[in-house]
Tab-separated table of C-alpha atoms in Angstrom:
chain	number	residue	atom	x	y	z
E	1	MET	CA	114.110	127.894	117.970
E	2	TYR	CA	112.824	125.047	115.753
E	3	GLY	CA	112.131	122.547	118.341
E	4	PHE	CA	110.210	119.409	117.942
E	5	ARG	CA	106.432	119.686	118.928
E	6	ILE	CA	103.532	117.221	119.027
E	7	VAL	CA	100.259	118.829	118.001
E	8	ASP	CA	98.080	120.032	120.800
E	9	LYS	CA	94.794	118.373	119.523
E	10	LEU	CA	94.239	115.925	116.478
E	11	GLN	CA	91.809	117.185	114.153
E	12	LYS	CA	88.615	115.106	114.054
E	13	ILE	CA	86.104	114.770	111.143
E	14	ASP	CA	82.710	116.036	111.920
E	15	LYS	CA	83.919	117.896	114.925
E	16	ASP	CA	86.924	120.196	113.980
E	17	ILE	CA	86.226	119.944	110.339
E	18	LYS	CA	83.054	119.288	108.289
E	19	ARG	CA	82.811	116.821	105.410
E	20	ASP	CA	81.698	119.551	103.046
E	21	GLN	CA	85.098	121.373	103.627
E	22	LEU	CA	87.302	118.312	102.708
E	23	LYS	CA	86.916	119.373	99.049
E	24	TYR	CA	88.593	122.709	98.818
E	25	HIS	CA	88.208	123.522	95.015
E	26	GLN	CA	86.398	122.613	91.843
E	27	LYS	CA	89.913	122.913	89.600
E	28	ARG	CA	91.459	120.286	87.448
E	29	VAL	CA	94.713	119.040	89.106
E	30	LEU	CA	97.655	117.051	88.040
E	31	VAL	CA	99.181	114.328	90.219
E	32	SER	CA	102.482	112.570	89.026
E	33	LYS	CA	104.042	109.176	90.034
E	34	GLU	CA	107.278	107.723	88.752
E	35	PHE	CA	108.320	104.034	88.576
E	36	THR	CA	111.497	102.282	87.375
E	37	PHE	CA	111.973	98.883	85.700
E	38	ASP	CA	114.902	96.959	84.229
E	39	SER	CA	114.506	95.351	80.685
E	40	ALA	CA	116.562	94.035	77.696
E	41	HIS	CA	116.004	94.759	74.152
E	42	HIS	CA	117.727	95.500	70.733
E	43	LEU	CA	116.674	97.694	67.770
E	44	HIS	CA	116.171	96.683	64.215
E	45	CYS	CA	117.378	98.580	61.172
E	46	TYR	CA	119.749	100.536	63.358
E	47	GLU	CA	123.607	100.760	63.052
E	48	GLY	CA	125.036	101.529	66.365
E	49	LYS	CA	125.430	99.964	69.859
E	50	CYS	CA	121.512	99.494	70.335
E	51	LYS	CA	121.376	96.993	67.473
E	52	ASN	CA	122.914	94.389	69.995
E	53	LEU	CA	121.103	92.946	72.832
E	54	HIS	CA	121.573	95.093	75.896
E	55	GLY	CA	119.629	96.406	78.900
E	56	HIS	CA	118.385	99.608	80.592
E	57	THR	CA	117.113	100.525	84.064
E	58	TYR	CA	114.163	102.615	82.687
E	59	LYS	CA	112.311	105.395	84.634
E	60	VAL	CA	108.596	106.210	83.628
E	61	ILE	CA	106.754	109.356	84.973
E	62	PHE	CA	103.015	109.611	84.748
E	63	GLY	CA	101.044	112.731	84.894
E	64	ILE	CA	97.473	112.279	85.375
E	65	SER	CA	94.957	114.959	85.778
E	66	GLY	CA	91.261	115.156	86.953
E	67	PHE	CA	88.948	116.685	89.375
E	68	VAL	CA	88.804	115.945	93.053
E	69	ASP	CA	85.991	114.023	94.811
E	70	ASP	CA	84.098	114.987	97.931
E	71	ARG	CA	87.384	114.036	100.170
E	72	GLY	CA	89.582	116.307	97.994
E	73	LEU	CA	91.254	113.392	96.207
E	74	MET	CA	91.649	112.968	92.601
E	75	ILE	CA	93.259	109.662	92.355
E	76	ASP	CA	95.094	107.669	95.159
E	77	PHE	CA	98.874	107.347	94.406
E	78	GLY	CA	98.406	103.733	95.463
E	79	ASP	CA	95.809	103.254	92.625
E	80	ILE	CA	98.269	104.535	90.159
E	81	LYS	CA	100.726	101.913	91.597
E	82	GLU	CA	98.205	99.208	91.339
E	83	ILE	CA	97.566	99.958	87.596
E	84	TRP	CA	101.325	100.237	87.037
E	85	LYS	CA	102.133	96.858	88.755
E	86	ASN	CA	99.043	94.745	87.431
E	87	GLU	CA	98.548	96.091	83.862
E	88	ILE	CA	101.766	97.664	82.533
E	89	GLU	CA	104.933	96.649	84.493
E	90	ILE	CA	104.126	92.932	83.956
E	91	TYR	CA	105.141	93.436	80.282
E	92	LEU	CA	108.338	95.396	81.114
E	93	ASP	CA	110.162	94.682	84.203
E	94	HIS	CA	113.012	91.951	83.786
E	95	LYS	CA	111.579	91.091	80.304
E	96	TYR	CA	113.032	90.860	76.906
E	97	LEU	CA	110.910	93.824	75.313
E	98	ASN	CA	111.033	92.450	71.783
E	99	GLU	CA	109.257	89.635	72.821
E	100	THR	CA	106.709	90.836	75.345
E	101	LEU	CA	105.582	94.162	73.693
E	102	PRO	CA	103.445	94.296	70.506
E	103	PRO	CA	105.394	93.959	67.058
E	104	MET	CA	107.409	97.179	67.068
E	105	ASN	CA	111.009	98.313	67.229
E	106	THR	CA	111.312	98.797	70.962
E	107	THR	CA	112.692	102.465	70.771
E	108	ALA	CA	111.790	104.797	73.589
E	109	GLU	CA	109.673	106.721	71.130
E	110	ASN	CA	107.499	103.604	70.450
E	111	MET	CA	107.422	102.265	74.073
E	112	VAL	CA	106.323	105.622	75.579
E	113	VAL	CA	103.112	105.737	73.395
E	114	TRP	CA	102.311	102.142	74.196
E	115	ILE	CA	102.650	102.842	78.028
E	116	TYR	CA	100.630	106.000	77.432
E	117	GLU	CA	97.869	103.866	75.726
E	118	LYS	CA	97.800	101.244	78.501
E	119	MET	CA	97.340	103.776	81.265
E	120	ALA	CA	94.811	105.672	79.291
E	121	GLU	CA	92.852	102.353	78.656
E	122	SER	CA	92.844	101.520	82.339
E	123	LEU	CA	91.680	104.922	83.563
E	124	GLN	CA	88.907	104.583	80.974
E	125	ARG	CA	87.832	101.303	82.431
E	126	ARG	CA	87.708	103.122	85.835
E	127	SER	CA	85.951	106.349	84.732
E	128	ASP	CA	83.214	105.751	87.346
E	129	GLU	CA	85.918	105.916	90.103
E	130	TYR	CA	87.848	109.028	89.048
E	131	ILE	CA	86.148	112.346	87.938
E	132	GLY	CA	87.535	113.346	84.525
E	133	ALA	CA	90.746	111.422	84.927
E	134	ARG	CA	93.064	111.553	81.941
E	135	VAL	CA	96.740	110.899	81.222
E	136	GLU	CA	98.412	114.289	80.463
E	137	PHE	CA	101.810	112.925	79.824
E	138	VAL	CA	104.192	109.961	80.083
E	139	ARG	CA	107.820	110.451	80.168
E	140	LEU	CA	110.136	107.432	79.671
E	141	TYR	CA	113.802	107.717	80.503
E	142	GLU	CA	115.971	105.246	78.748
E	143	THR	CA	119.037	106.666	80.461
E	144	PRO	CA	119.408	109.218	83.228
E	145	THR	CA	119.593	112.078	80.658
E	146	SER	CA	117.588	110.666	77.628
E	147	TYR	CA	113.944	110.247	77.521
E	148	ALA	CA	110.951	110.189	74.997
E	149	GLU	CA	107.553	111.805	76.048
E	150	ALA	CA	103.935	111.350	74.969
E	151	ARG	CA	101.366	114.107	75.677
E	152	ARG	CA	97.687	114.108	75.601
E	153	GLU	CA	97.248	116.834	73.132
E	154	TRP	CA	99.730	114.952	70.663
E	155	MET	CA	97.916	111.704	71.302
E	156	GLU	CA	94.365	112.883	70.884
E	157	VAL	CA	94.817	115.269	67.739
E	158	GLU	CA	97.617	113.706	65.643
């Protein structure tokens, strides 16, 4: 009933689908990509376990919105990964965060804003590549059940 089937005919550009059909809509869309990294840190002016040097496996989720190009793409997931790897992760993965981040208490609340700003700066530098691309949110999980979030409407207004 649900057997395996190979397509009868592979669709070919300019023969089976026209180039002006690749872009289906004019709407703003959001794409999301997540990454993990491992880091060590400790908190200042804090009484609790986190005042001692310790580590986490963090998870960060980006929500980036914009308009699709003539191919129907807003941003390639690989481009998000490249920005992450080359411009953000280098400061975070297997690092002592108190040393590699700007002077701050390395709370999830501070770090998520820094990560948001780094991604927003990177997209701004590439504004000619992506139509209306902007960071909508960044969510940073410090543990599987605890996260901090920065949203565009908070970052731009407050």
